[in-house]
Structures are given as structure tokens and as C-alpha cells.
Amino acid sequence: MSTRSTQAVQALSRFGELAWFKLPAEYNHVFNYYQVPYMGWRYKSIRQGLEEVIEDAVKEPATQLEWILDRTRRNWILLPRRVHQEAGGLADPSFSETIHSINTNDQEFCLKALSDIDLIIEMINQISIPKD
């Protein structure tokens, strides 16, 4: 697990036990390019009301790109708005094609997104968890 993934898991685990987590590698050594990051996770259980706290933390840092946290499905997905818009949504089969297209054609976007996701993970790790 990469340092970024470890930090993300630690930050998200402060709010509840994770059942699943995914954050693709930042660099694809086979094709020699940086990859646009997106982060997915699911909690086994989360204390009521903390969903909004996490959602607010994602919006807090001054990022270079616009990000969205999609909680409409079982897994929560954090991704750049551009990916969501170009893929036509998370359930669309073109999601992986959109990611691949951005990876191969827009390295500047990928690098901005990687920088942003570090800020977002840091913010999630720093927010105080409300007491019951």
C-alpha cells in the first residue's frame, strides 16, 4: 500500500471501520504516466451525522480542481468533477475509458488532482470528530 493510501485509510478510519477502500496508484510504471486519482471506500458502520462532516471536509481545502463526493451508492467515491461529468456518472461503462483518456492525454490535470487529493486527505485527517 502506498503512503498516500495508508494516510487516506488512517484518516477515513477515524470515523468508522472501513469495509473496503480503493485508491489507484499515482503512477503507472507500465505506460509511464501519472494517473488521475479517485478514492472509493465503504464503512462497515459509521456514527450517524459524520457523513456530512466528511463531506464538508472534502469541500474545505482550496484545491486546483473541483471535486465531488458521491454517496448515492453503497460505496462512497471521491473524484474530480470533470471525471464524473465526462464519464456520464459512476455507473456508466465509460468510466474506465474516461480515466484512461485523461491519464494518456492530460498529465497536467493528473498532477493537479494528485496534489489536490493530498490536501483533501490531510483535511479529513485534521477535522475534529464531534462527540456524541
Coordinates of N, CA and C in Angstrom, one line a residue:
M1 N 0.8 -1.2 0.0 CA 0.0 0.0 0.0 C 0.9 1.2 0.0
S2 N 0.6 2.2 -0.8 CA 1.4 3.4 -0.9 C 1.2 4.3 0.3
T3 N 2.1 5.2 0.5 CA 2.0 6.2 1.6 C 0.7 6.9 1.5
R4 N 0.3 7.4 0.3 CA -1.0 8.1 0.2 C -2.1 7.3 0.6
S5 N -2.2 6.0 0.2 CA -3.3 5.1 0.6 C -3.3 4.9 2.1
T6 N -2.1 4.7 2.7 CA -2.1 4.5 4.1 C -2.6 5.7 4.8
Q7 N -2.2 6.9 4.4 CA -2.7 8.1 5.1 C -4.2 8.3 4.9
A8 N -4.7 7.9 3.7 CA -6.1 8.0 3.5 C -6.9 7.0 4.3
V9 N -6.4 5.8 4.4 CA -7.1 4.8 5.3 C -7.1 5.3 6.7
Q10 N -6.0 5.8 7.2 CA -5.9 6.2 8.6 C -6.9 7.4 8.8
A11 N -6.9 8.3 7.9 CA -7.8 9.5 8.0 C -9.3 9.0 8.0
L12 N -9.7 8.2 7.1 CA -11.1 7.8 7.0 C -11.5 6.9 8.1
S13 N -10.5 6.1 8.7 CA -10.8 5.1 9.7 C -11.1 5.8 11.1
R14 N -10.8 7.1 11.1 CA -11.2 7.9 12.4 C -12.7 8.0 12.5
F15 N -13.5 7.8 11.5 CA -14.9 8.0 11.5 C -15.7 6.7 11.6
G16 N -15.0 5.5 11.4 CA -15.6 4.2 11.5 C -14.8 3.2 10.8
E17 N -15.1 2.0 11.0 CA -14.4 0.8 10.5 C -14.6 0.7 9.0
L18 N -13.6 0.7 8.2 CA -13.7 0.5 6.8 C -13.9 -0.9 6.4
A19 N -14.9 -1.1 5.5 CA -15.1 -2.5 4.9 C -14.3 -2.6 3.6
W20 N -14.1 -1.5 2.9 CA -13.5 -1.5 1.6 C -12.8 -0.2 1.3
F21 N -11.7 -0.2 0.6 CA -11.0 1.0 0.2 C -10.3 0.8 -1.1
K22 N -10.3 1.9 -1.9 CA -9.5 1.8 -3.2 C -9.0 3.2 -3.5
L23 N -7.7 3.2 -3.9 CA -7.1 4.5 -4.4 C -6.0 4.0 -5.4
P24 N -6.3 4.1 -6.7 CA -5.3 3.7 -7.7 C -3.9 4.3 -7.5
A25 N -2.9 3.6 -7.9 CA -1.5 4.0 -7.8 C -1.4 5.4 -8.5
E26 N -0.5 6.2 -8.0 CA -0.4 7.5 -8.6 C 0.4 7.5 -10.0
Y27 N 1.2 6.5 -10.1 CA 2.0 6.4 -11.4 C 1.9 5.0 -12.0
N28 N 1.6 5.0 -13.3 CA 1.5 3.7 -14.0 C 2.9 3.4 -14.6
H29 N 3.7 2.5 -14.0 CA 5.0 2.2 -14.5 C 5.0 1.4 -15.8
V30 N 4.0 0.8 -16.2 CA 3.9 0.1 -17.4 C 3.8 1.1 -18.6
F31 N 2.9 2.1 -18.5 CA 2.7 3.0 -19.5 C 3.4 4.4 -19.3
N32 N 4.1 4.5 -18.1 CA 4.9 5.7 -17.8 C 4.1 7.0 -17.8
Y33 N 3.0 7.0 -17.0 CA 2.3 8.2 -16.9 C 1.6 8.3 -15.5
Y34 N 1.4 9.5 -15.0 CA 0.7 9.7 -13.8 C -0.8 9.5 -14.0
Q35 N -1.5 9.0 -13.0 CA -2.9 8.6 -13.2 C -3.8 9.6 -12.4
V36 N -4.9 9.9 -12.9 CA -5.9 10.7 -12.2 C -6.4 9.9 -11.0
P37 N -6.3 10.5 -9.8 CA -6.7 9.8 -8.6 C -8.2 9.9 -8.4
Y38 N -8.8 8.8 -7.9 CA -10.1 8.9 -7.3 C -10.1 7.9 -6.2
M39 N -10.9 8.1 -5.2 CA -10.8 7.3 -4.0 C -12.2 6.8 -3.6
G40 N -12.3 5.5 -3.4 CA -13.5 4.9 -3.0 C -13.4 4.1 -1.7
W41 N -14.5 4.1 -0.9 CA -14.5 3.4 0.3 C -15.9 3.1 0.8
R42 N -16.0 2.2 1.7 CA -17.3 1.9 2.3 C -17.0 1.6 3.8
Y43 N -17.9 2.1 4.6 CA -17.8 1.8 6.0 C -18.6 0.6 6.4
K44 N -18.1 -0.2 7.3 CA -18.9 -1.3 7.9 C -20.0 -0.6 8.7
S45 N -19.6 0.4 9.5 CA -20.6 1.2 10.2 C -20.0 2.6 10.4
I46 N -20.8 3.6 10.5 CA -20.3 5.0 10.7 C -21.4 5.6 11.6
R47 N -20.9 6.4 12.6 CA -21.7 7.1 13.5 C -22.6 8.1 12.8
Q48 N -23.9 8.1 13.1 CA -24.8 9.0 12.4 C -24.4 10.4 12.5
G49 N -24.5 11.1 11.4 CA -24.1 12.5 11.3 C -22.7 12.8 10.8
L50 N -21.9 11.8 10.8 CA -20.5 12.0 10.4 C -20.4 12.1 8.9
E51 N -21.4 11.6 8.1 CA -21.3 11.7 6.7 C -21.1 13.2 6.2
E52 N -21.9 14.1 6.8 CA -21.9 15.5 6.5 C -20.5 16.1 6.9
V53 N -20.0 15.6 8.0 CA -18.7 16.2 8.5 C -17.6 15.8 7.4
I54 N -17.6 14.6 6.9 CA -16.6 14.2 5.9 C -16.9 15.0 4.6
E55 N -18.2 15.1 4.2 CA -18.5 15.8 3.0 C -18.0 17.3 3.1
D56 N -18.2 17.9 4.2 CA -17.7 19.3 4.4 C -16.2 19.4 4.4
A57 N -15.5 18.4 4.9 CA -14.1 18.4 4.9 C -13.5 18.3 3.5
V58 N -14.2 17.5 2.6 CA -13.8 17.4 1.2 C -13.9 18.7 0.5
K59 N -14.9 19.5 0.9 CA -15.1 20.8 0.2 C -14.2 21.9 0.8
E60 N -13.6 21.7 1.9 CA -12.9 22.8 2.6 C -11.6 23.2 2.0
P61 N -10.6 22.4 1.6 CA -9.4 22.9 1.1 C -9.5 23.6 -0.2
A62 N -8.6 24.6 -0.4 CA -8.6 25.3 -1.7 C -7.8 24.5 -2.7
T63 N -8.6 23.7 -3.4 CA -8.0 22.8 -4.4 C -7.9 23.5 -5.8
Q64 N -7.1 22.9 -6.7 CA -6.9 23.4 -8.0 C -8.1 23.0 -8.9
L65 N -8.7 21.9 -8.6 CA -9.8 21.3 -9.4 C -11.0 21.2 -8.5
E66 N -12.2 21.1 -9.1 CA -13.4 20.9 -8.4 C -13.6 19.4 -8.2
W67 N -14.0 19.0 -6.9 CA -14.1 17.6 -6.5 C -15.5 17.4 -6.1
I68 N -16.0 16.1 -6.2 CA -17.3 15.7 -5.7 C -17.1 14.5 -4.9
L69 N -18.0 14.3 -3.9 CA -18.1 13.1 -3.1 C -19.4 12.5 -3.4
D70 N -19.4 11.4 -4.1 CA -20.7 10.8 -4.4 C -21.0 9.7 -3.4
R71 N -22.1 9.9 -2.7 CA -22.6 9.0 -1.6 C -23.9 8.3 -2.0
T72 N -24.2 8.4 -3.3 CA -25.5 7.9 -3.8 C -25.6 6.4 -3.8
R73 N -24.5 5.7 -3.8 CA -24.4 4.3 -3.9 C -23.8 3.7 -2.6
R74 N -23.6 2.4 -2.6 CA -23.1 1.7 -1.4 C -21.7 2.2 -1.1
N75 N -20.9 2.4 -2.1 CA -19.5 2.9 -1.8 C -19.5 4.4 -2.0
W76 N -18.7 5.1 -1.2 CA -18.5 6.5 -1.4 C -17.4 6.7 -2.4
I77 N -17.5 7.6 -3.3 CA -16.4 7.8 -4.3 C -16.1 9.3 -4.3
L78 N -14.8 9.6 -4.1 CA -14.3 11.0 -4.2 C -13.6 11.1 -5.5
L79 N -14.0 12.0 -6.4 CA -13.3 12.2 -7.7 C -13.4 13.6 -8.2
P80 N -12.5 13.9 -9.1 CA -12.7 15.3 -9.8 C -14.0 15.3 -10.5
R81 N -14.6 16.5 -10.4 CA -15.9 16.7 -11.1 C -15.8 16.4 -12.6
R82 N -14.7 16.8 -13.2 CA -14.5 16.5 -14.7 C -14.7 15.0 -15.0
V83 N -14.1 14.2 -14.2 CA -14.2 12.7 -14.5 C -15.7 12.3 -14.4
H84 N -16.4 12.8 -13.4 CA -17.8 12.4 -13.2 C -18.6 12.9 -14.4
Q85 N -18.4 14.1 -14.9 CA -19.1 14.7 -16.0 C -18.8 14.0 -17.3
E86 N -17.5 13.8 -17.6 CA -17.1 13.2 -18.9 C -17.5 11.7 -18.9
A87 N -17.6 11.0 -17.8 CA -17.9 9.6 -17.8 C -19.4 9.4 -17.8
G88 N -20.2 10.4 -17.6 CA -21.6 10.3 -17.6 C -22.1 9.6 -16.3
G89 N -21.3 9.7 -15.2 CA -21.7 9.1 -13.9 C -20.9 7.9 -13.6
L90 N -20.9 7.5 -12.4 CA -20.1 6.4 -11.9 C -20.5 5.0 -12.5
A91 N -21.8 4.9 -12.7 CA -22.3 3.6 -13.2 C -22.1 3.4 -14.7
D92 N -21.7 4.4 -15.4 CA -21.6 4.3 -16.8 C -20.4 3.5 -17.2
P93 N -20.5 2.6 -18.1 CA -19.4 1.7 -18.5 C -18.2 2.5 -19.0
S94 N -18.4 3.8 -19.4 CA -17.3 4.6 -20.0 C -16.4 5.2 -18.9
F95 N -16.7 4.9 -17.6 CA -15.9 5.5 -16.5 C -14.4 5.1 -16.7
S96 N -14.1 3.9 -16.9 CA -12.7 3.5 -17.0 C -12.1 4.0 -18.3
E97 N -12.8 4.1 -19.4 CA -12.3 4.7 -20.6 C -12.0 6.2 -20.4
T98 N -12.9 6.9 -19.6 CA -12.6 8.3 -19.3 C -11.4 8.5 -18.5
I99 N -11.2 7.7 -17.5 CA -10.0 7.7 -16.7 C -8.7 7.5 -17.6
H100 N -8.8 6.5 -18.4 CA -7.7 6.2 -19.3 C -7.4 7.3 -20.3
S101 N -8.4 7.9 -20.8 CA -8.2 9.1 -21.7 C -7.6 10.3 -21.0
I102 N -8.0 10.6 -19.8 CA -7.4 11.7 -19.1 C -5.9 11.3 -18.7
N103 N -5.7 10.1 -18.3 CA -4.3 9.6 -18.0 C -3.4 9.8 -19.2
T104 N -3.8 9.5 -20.3 CA -2.9 9.5 -21.5 C -2.9 10.8 -22.2
N105 N -3.9 11.7 -22.0 CA -3.9 13.0 -22.7 C -3.8 14.2 -21.9
D106 N -3.8 14.1 -20.6 CA -3.8 15.3 -19.8 C -3.1 15.1 -18.5
Q107 N -1.7 15.0 -18.6 CA -0.9 14.8 -17.4 C -1.0 16.0 -16.4
E108 N -1.1 17.2 -17.0 CA -1.3 18.4 -16.1 C -2.4 18.2 -15.1
F109 N -3.6 17.8 -15.7 CA -4.8 17.5 -14.9 C -4.5 16.5 -13.8
C110 N -3.8 15.4 -14.2 CA -3.5 14.3 -13.3 C -2.6 14.8 -12.1
L111 N -1.6 15.6 -12.4 CA -0.7 16.2 -11.4 C -1.5 17.1 -10.4
K112 N -2.4 17.9 -11.0 CA -3.2 18.8 -10.1 C -4.1 18.0 -9.2
A113 N -4.7 16.9 -9.8 CA -5.6 16.1 -9.0 C -4.8 15.4 -7.9
L114 N -3.6 14.9 -8.2 CA -2.8 14.2 -7.2 C -2.4 15.2 -6.0
S115 N -2.1 16.4 -6.4 CA -1.8 17.4 -5.4 C -3.0 17.7 -4.5
D116 N -4.2 17.9 -5.2 CA -5.4 18.1 -4.5 C -5.8 17.0 -3.5
I117 N -5.7 15.8 -4.0 CA -6.1 14.7 -3.1 C -5.3 14.6 -1.8
D118 N -4.0 15.0 -1.9 CA -3.2 15.1 -0.7 C -3.8 16.1 0.3
L119 N -4.2 17.3 -0.3 CA -4.8 18.3 0.6 C -6.1 17.8 1.2
I120 N -6.9 17.1 0.4 CA -8.2 16.6 0.9 C -8.0 15.5 2.0
I121 N -7.0 14.6 1.8 CA -6.7 13.6 2.8 C -6.2 14.3 4.1
E122 N -5.4 15.3 3.9 CA -4.9 16.0 5.1 C -6.0 16.7 5.9
M123 N -7.0 17.3 5.1 CA -8.1 17.9 5.8 C -9.0 16.9 6.5
I124 N -9.3 15.8 5.9 CA -10.1 14.8 6.5 C -9.4 14.3 7.8
N125 N -8.1 14.2 7.8 CA -7.3 13.8 9.0 C -7.3 14.8 10.1
Q126 N -7.5 16.1 9.7 CA -7.4 17.2 10.7 C -8.7 17.6 11.4
I127 N -9.8 17.2 10.7 CA -11.1 17.7 11.2 C -11.4 17.0 12.6
S128 N -12.0 17.8 13.4 CA -12.4 17.2 14.7 C -13.7 16.4 14.6
I129 N -13.7 15.3 15.3 CA -14.9 14.4 15.2 C -15.8 14.9 16.4
P130 N -17.0 15.2 16.0 CA -18.0 15.6 17.1 C -18.2 14.5 18.1
K131 N -18.3 14.9 19.3 CA -18.5 13.9 20.4 C -20.0 13.6 20.5
D132 N -20.4 12.4 20.9 CA -21.8 12.1 21.0 C -22.5 13.0 22.0

